[in-house]
One Martini backbone bead per residue (centre of mass of N, CA, C, O) as a GRO file, in nm:
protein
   86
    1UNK     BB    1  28.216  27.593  16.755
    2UNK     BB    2  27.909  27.735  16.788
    3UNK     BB    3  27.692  27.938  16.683
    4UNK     BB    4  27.455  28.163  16.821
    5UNK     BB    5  27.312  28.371  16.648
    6UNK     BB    6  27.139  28.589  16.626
    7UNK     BB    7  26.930  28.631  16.900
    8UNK     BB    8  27.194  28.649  17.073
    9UNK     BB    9  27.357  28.825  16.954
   10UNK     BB   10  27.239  29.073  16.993
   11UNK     BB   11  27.118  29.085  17.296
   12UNK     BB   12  27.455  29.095  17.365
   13UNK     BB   13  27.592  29.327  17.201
   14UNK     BB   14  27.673  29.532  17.427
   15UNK     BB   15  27.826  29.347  17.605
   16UNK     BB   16  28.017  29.269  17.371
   17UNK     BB   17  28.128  29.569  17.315
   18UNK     BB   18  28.232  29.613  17.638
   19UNK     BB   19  28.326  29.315  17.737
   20UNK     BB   20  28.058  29.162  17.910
   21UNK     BB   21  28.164  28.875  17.858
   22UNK     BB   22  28.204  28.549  17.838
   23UNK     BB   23  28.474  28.386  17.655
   24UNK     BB   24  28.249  28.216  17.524
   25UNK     BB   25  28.066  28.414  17.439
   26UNK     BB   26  28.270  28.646  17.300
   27UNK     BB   27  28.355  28.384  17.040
   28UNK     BB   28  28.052  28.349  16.964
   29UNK     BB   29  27.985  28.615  16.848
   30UNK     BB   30  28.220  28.662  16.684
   31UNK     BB   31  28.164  28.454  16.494
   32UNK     BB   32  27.882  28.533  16.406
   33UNK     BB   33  27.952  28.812  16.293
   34UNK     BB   34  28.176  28.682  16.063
   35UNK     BB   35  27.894  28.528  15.933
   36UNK     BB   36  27.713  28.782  15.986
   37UNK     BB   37  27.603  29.099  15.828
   38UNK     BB   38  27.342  29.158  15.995
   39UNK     BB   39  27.525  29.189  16.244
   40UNK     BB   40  27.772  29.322  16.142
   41UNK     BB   41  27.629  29.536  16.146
   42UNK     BB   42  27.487  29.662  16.411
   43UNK     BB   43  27.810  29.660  16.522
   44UNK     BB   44  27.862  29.904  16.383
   45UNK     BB   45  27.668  30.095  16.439
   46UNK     BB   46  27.696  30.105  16.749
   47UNK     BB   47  28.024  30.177  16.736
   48UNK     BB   48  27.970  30.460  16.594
   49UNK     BB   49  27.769  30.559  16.793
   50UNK     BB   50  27.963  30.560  17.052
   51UNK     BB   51  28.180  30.758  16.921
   52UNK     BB   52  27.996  31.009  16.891
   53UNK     BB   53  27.916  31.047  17.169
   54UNK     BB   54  28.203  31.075  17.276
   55UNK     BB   55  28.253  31.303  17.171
   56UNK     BB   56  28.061  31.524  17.237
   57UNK     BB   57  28.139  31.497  17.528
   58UNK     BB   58  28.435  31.632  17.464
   59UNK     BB   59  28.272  31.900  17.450
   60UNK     BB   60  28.292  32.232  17.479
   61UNK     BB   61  28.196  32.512  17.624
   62UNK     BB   62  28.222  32.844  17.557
   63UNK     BB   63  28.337  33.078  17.746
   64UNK     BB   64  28.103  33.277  17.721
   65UNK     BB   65  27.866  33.048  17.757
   66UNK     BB   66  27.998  32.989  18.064
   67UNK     BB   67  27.960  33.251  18.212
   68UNK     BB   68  27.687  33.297  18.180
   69UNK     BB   69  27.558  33.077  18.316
   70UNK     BB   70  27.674  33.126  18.599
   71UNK     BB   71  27.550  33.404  18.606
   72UNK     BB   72  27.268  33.287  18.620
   73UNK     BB   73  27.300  33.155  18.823
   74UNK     BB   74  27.418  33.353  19.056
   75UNK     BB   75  27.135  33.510  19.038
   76UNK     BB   76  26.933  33.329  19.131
   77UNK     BB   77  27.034  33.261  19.394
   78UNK     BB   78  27.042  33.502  19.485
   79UNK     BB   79  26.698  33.551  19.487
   80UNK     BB   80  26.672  33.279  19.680
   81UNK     BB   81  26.889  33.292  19.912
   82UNK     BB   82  27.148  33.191  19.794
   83UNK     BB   83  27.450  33.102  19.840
   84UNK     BB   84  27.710  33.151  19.622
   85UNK     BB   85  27.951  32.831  19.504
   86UNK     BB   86  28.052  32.889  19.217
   0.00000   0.00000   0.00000
């Protein structure tokens, strides 16, 4: 197997590490991940920074700053003479 290089590693970093490359691609670059640190930080900082955006995805607002935001949203539709559906 021959390393694909960092200009190959980078640019298909996301689709690899989402899984979406194909397994001769995906072994390409894990080799190379595997013998350059400057690519395999790369793909730490991105693996990092994906775990951070999904949690504070998986993050609610409280229950009061929901209950204003929807009175404010169906206070707005009643003045637009839209009917509340909230």
């Amino acid at each position: 197997m021959s390393d694909c290089g960092c200009d190959k590693a980078r640019k298909d970093l996301e689709e690899y590490l989402r899984h979406e490359v194909c397994k001769t691609e995906h072994s390409d670059i894990r080799e190379h991940l595997e013998n350059c640190p400057a690519c395999r930080d790369e793909a730490l900082v991105a693996t990092t920074l994906t775990a951070v955006v999904a949690r504070a995805c998986k993050e609610t607002a409280p229950e009061e700053l929901r209950d204003q935001v929807l009175a404010w949203l169906r206070a707005e539709q009643a003045s637009h003479g839209h009917a509340a559906a909230i």
